[in-house]
CSV table of N, CA and C in Angstrom, one decimal:
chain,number,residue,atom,x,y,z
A,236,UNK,N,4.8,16.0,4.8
A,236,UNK,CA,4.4,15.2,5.9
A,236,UNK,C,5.6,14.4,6.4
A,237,UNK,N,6.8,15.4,6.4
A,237,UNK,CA,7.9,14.2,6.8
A,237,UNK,C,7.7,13.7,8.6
A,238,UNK,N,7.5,14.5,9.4
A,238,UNK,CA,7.0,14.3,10.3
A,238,UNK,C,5.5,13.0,11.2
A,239,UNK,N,5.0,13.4,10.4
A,239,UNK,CA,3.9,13.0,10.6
A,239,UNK,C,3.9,11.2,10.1
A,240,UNK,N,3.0,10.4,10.5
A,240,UNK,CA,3.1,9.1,10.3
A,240,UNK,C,1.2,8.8,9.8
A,241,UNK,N,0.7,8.7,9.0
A,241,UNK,CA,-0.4,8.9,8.5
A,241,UNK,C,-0.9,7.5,8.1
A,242,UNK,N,-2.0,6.7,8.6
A,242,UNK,CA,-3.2,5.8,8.0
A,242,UNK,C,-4.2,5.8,7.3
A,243,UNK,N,-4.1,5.3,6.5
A,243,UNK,CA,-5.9,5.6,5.8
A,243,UNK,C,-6.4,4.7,5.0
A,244,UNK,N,-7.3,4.3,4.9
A,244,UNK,CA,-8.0,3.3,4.7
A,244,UNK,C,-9.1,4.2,3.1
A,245,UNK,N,-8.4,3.1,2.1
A,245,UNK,CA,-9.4,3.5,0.5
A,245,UNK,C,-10.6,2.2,0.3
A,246,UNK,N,-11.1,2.4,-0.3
A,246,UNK,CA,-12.3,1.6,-1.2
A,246,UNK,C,-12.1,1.7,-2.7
A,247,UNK,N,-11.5,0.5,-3.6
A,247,UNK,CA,-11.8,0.6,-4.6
A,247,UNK,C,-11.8,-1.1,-5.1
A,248,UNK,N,-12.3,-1.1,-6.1
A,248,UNK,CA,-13.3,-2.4,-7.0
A,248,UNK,C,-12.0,-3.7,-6.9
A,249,UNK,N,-11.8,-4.6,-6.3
A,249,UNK,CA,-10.8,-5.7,-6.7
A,249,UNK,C,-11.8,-6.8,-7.3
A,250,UNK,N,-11.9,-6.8,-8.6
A,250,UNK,CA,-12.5,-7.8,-9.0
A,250,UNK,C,-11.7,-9.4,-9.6
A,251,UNK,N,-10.7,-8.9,-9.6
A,251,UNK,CA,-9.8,-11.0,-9.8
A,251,UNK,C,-8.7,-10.6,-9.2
A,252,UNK,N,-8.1,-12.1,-9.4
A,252,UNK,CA,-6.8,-11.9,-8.9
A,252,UNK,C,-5.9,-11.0,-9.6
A,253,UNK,N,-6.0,-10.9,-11.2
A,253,UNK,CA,-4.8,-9.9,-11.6
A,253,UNK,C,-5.1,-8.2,-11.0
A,254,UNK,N,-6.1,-8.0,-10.9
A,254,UNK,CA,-6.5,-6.2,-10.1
A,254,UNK,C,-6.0,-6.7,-8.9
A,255,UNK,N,-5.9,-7.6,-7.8
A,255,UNK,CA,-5.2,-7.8,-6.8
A,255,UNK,C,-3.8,-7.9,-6.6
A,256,UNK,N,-3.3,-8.4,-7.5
A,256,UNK,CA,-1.5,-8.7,-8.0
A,256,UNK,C,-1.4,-7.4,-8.6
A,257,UNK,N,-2.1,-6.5,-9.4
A,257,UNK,CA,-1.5,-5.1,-9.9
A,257,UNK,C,-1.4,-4.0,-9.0
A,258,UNK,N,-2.8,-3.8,-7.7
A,258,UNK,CA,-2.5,-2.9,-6.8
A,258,UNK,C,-1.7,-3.2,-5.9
A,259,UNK,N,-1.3,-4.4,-5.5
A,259,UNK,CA,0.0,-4.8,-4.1
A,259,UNK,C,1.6,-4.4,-5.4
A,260,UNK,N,1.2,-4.7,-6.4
A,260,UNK,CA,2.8,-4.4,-7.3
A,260,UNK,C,2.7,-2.9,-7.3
A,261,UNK,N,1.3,-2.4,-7.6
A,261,UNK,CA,1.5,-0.8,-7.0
A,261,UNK,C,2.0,0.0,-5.6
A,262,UNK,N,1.5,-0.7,-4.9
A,262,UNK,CA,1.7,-0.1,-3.2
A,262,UNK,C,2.8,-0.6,-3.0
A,263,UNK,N,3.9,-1.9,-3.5
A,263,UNK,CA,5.1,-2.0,-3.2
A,263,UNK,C,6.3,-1.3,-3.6
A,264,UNK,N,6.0,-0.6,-4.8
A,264,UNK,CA,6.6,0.1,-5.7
A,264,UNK,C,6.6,2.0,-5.1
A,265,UNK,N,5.6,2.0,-4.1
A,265,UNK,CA,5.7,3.3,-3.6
A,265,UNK,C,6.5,3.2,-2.2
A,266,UNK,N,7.6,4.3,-2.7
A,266,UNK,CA,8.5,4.0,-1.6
A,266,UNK,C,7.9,4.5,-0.1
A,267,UNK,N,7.3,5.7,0.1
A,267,UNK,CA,6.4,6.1,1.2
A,267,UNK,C,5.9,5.5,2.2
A,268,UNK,N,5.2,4.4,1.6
A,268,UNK,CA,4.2,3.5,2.2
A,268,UNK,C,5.4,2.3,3.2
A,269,UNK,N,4.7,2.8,4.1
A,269,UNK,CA,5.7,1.3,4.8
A,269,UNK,C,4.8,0.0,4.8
A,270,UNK,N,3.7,0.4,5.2
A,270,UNK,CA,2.7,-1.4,5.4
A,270,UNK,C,1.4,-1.2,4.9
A,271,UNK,N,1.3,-2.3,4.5
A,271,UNK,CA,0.0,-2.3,3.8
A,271,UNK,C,-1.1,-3.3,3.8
A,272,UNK,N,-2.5,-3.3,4.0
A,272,UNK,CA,-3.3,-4.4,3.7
A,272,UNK,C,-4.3,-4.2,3.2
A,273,UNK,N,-4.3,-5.3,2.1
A,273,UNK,CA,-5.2,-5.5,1.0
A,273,UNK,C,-6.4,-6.3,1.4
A,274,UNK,N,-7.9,-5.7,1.8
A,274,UNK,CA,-8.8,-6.9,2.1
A,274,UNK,C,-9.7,-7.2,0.8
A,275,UNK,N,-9.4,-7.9,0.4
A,275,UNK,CA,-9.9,-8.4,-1.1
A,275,UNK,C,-12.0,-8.4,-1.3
A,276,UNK,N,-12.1,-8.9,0.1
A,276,UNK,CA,-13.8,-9.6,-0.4
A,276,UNK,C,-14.5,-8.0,0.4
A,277,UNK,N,-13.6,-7.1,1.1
A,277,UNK,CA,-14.6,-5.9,1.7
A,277,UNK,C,-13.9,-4.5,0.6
A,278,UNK,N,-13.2,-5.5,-0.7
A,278,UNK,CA,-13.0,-3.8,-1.4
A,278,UNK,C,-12.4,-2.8,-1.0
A,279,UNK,N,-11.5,-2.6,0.1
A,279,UNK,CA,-10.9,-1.9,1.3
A,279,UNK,C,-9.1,-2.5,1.0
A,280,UNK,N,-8.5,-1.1,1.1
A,280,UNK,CA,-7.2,-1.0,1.2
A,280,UNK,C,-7.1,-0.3,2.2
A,281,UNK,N,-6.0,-0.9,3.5
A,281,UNK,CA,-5.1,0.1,4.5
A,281,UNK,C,-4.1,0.4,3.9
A,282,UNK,N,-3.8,1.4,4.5
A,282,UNK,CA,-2.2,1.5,4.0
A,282,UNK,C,-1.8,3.3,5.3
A,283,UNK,N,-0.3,2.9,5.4
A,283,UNK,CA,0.7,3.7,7.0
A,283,UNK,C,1.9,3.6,6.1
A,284,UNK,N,2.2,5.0,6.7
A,284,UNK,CA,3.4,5.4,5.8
A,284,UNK,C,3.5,7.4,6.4
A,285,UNK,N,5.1,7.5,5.7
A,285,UNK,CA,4.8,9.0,6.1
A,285,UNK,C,4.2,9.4,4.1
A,286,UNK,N,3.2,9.9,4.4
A,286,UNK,CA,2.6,9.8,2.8
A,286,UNK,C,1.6,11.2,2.9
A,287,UNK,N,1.4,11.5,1.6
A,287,UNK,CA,0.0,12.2,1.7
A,287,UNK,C,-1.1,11.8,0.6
A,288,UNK,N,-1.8,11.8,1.6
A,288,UNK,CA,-2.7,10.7,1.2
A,288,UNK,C,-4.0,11.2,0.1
A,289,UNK,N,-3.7,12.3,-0.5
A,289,UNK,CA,-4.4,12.6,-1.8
A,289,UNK,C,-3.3,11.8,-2.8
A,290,UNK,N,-1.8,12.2,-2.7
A,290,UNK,CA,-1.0,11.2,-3.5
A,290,UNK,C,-1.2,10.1,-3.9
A,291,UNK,N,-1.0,9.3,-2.5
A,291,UNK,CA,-1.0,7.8,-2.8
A,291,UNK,C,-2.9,7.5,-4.0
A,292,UNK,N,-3.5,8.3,-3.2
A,292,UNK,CA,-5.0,7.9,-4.0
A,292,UNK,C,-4.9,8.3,-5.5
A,293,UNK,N,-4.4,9.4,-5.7
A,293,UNK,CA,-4.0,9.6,-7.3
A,293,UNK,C,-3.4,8.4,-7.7
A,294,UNK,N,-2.1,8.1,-7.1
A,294,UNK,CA,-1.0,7.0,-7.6
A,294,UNK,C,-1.7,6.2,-8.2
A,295,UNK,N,-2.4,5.4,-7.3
A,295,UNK,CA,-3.3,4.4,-7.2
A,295,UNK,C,-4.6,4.6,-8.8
A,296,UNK,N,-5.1,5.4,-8.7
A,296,UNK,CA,-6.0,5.8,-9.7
A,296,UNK,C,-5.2,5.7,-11.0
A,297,UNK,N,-4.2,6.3,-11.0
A,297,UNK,CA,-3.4,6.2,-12.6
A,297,UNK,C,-2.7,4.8,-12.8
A,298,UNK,N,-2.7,4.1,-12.3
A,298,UNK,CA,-2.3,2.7,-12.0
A,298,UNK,C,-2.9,1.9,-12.5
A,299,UNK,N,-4.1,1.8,-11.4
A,299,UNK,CA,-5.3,0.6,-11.7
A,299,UNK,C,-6.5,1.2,-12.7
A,300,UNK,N,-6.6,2.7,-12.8
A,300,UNK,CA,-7.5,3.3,-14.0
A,300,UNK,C,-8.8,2.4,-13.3
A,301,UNK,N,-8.7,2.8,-12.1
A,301,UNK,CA,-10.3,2.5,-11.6
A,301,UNK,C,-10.4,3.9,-10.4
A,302,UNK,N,-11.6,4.1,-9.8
A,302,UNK,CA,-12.2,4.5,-8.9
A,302,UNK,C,-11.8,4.5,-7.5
A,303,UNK,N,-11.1,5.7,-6.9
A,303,UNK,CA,-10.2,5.6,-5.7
A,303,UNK,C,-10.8,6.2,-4.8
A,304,UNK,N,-11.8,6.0,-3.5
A,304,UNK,CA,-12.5,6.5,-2.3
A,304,UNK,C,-11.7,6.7,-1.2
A,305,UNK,N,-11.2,7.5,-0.8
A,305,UNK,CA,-10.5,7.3,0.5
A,305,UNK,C,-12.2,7.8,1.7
A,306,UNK,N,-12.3,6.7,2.5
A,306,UNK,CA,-12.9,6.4,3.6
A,306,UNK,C,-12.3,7.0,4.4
A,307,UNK,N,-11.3,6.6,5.2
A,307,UNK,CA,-10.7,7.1,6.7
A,307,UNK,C,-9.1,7.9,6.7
A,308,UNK,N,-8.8,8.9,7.3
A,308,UNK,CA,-7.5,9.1,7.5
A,308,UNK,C,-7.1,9.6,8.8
A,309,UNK,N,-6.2,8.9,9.1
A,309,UNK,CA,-5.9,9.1,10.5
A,309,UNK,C,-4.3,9.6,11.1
A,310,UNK,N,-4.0,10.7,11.0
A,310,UNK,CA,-2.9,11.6,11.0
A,310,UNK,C,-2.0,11.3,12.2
A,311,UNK,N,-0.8,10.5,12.9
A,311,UNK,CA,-0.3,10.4,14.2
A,311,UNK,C,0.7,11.0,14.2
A,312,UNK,N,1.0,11.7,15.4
A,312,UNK,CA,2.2,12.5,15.4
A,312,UNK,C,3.2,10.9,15.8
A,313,UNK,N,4.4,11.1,15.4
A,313,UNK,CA,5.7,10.0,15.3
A,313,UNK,C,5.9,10.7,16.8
A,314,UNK,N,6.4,10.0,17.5
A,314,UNK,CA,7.4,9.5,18.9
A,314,UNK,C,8.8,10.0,18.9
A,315,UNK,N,9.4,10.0,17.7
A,315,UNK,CA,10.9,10.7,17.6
A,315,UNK,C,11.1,12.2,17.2
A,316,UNK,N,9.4,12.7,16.6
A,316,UNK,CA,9.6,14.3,16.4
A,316,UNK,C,8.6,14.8,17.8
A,317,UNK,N,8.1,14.1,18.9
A,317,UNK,CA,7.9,14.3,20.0
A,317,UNK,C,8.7,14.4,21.1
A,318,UNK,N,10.0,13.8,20.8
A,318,UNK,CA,10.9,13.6,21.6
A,318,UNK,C,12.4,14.6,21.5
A,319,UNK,N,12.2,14.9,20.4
A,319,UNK,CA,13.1,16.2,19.6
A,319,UNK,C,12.4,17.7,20.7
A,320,UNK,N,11.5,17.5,20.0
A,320,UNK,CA,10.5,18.5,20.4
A,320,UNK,C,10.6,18.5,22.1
A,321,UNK,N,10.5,18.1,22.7
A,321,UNK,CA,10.7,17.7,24.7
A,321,UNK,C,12.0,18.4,24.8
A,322,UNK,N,12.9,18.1,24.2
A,322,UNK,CA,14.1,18.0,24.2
A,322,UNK,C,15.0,19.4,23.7
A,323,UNK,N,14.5,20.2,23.0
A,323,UNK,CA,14.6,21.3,22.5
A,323,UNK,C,14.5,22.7,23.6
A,324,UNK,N,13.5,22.1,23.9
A,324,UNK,CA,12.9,23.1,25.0
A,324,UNK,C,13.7,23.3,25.9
């Protein structure tokens, strides 16, 4: 997915602050991910990046050795391989 610019939104258990401090030390550590947010009290992780997003949910699972749900993913084509692409033609 070098191309592609991908969102998606997981569900997994943050029960204190150290499971909080271990998955942001996880998602900073993956180089893929550009931005990320952690909503602590709805159990919900965003995360955008060019990634694929069975990866990151593994990553994440071998990490925190908890339960990794991906909820939403939402695939956008990038603006610079749109622009290649116009341009080619």
């Amino acid at each position: 997915m070098s191309g592609r610019l991908c969102c998606m939104v997981l569900r997994l258990n943050i029960d204190c602050y150290g499971c909080f401090r271990k998955l942001r030390r996880t998602l900073l550590n993956m180089k893929e991910i550009e931005t990320h947010l952690i909503e602590k009290q709805q159990c919900k992780v965003s995360v955008c990046g060019r990634l694929r997003p069975s990866d990151v949910a593994i990553n994440i699972r071998k990490k925190m050795n908890r339960r990794v749900e991906i909820l939403e993913i939402n695939e956008v084509e990038d603006e610079q391989t749109e622009q290649n692409q116009i341009t080619s033609q």
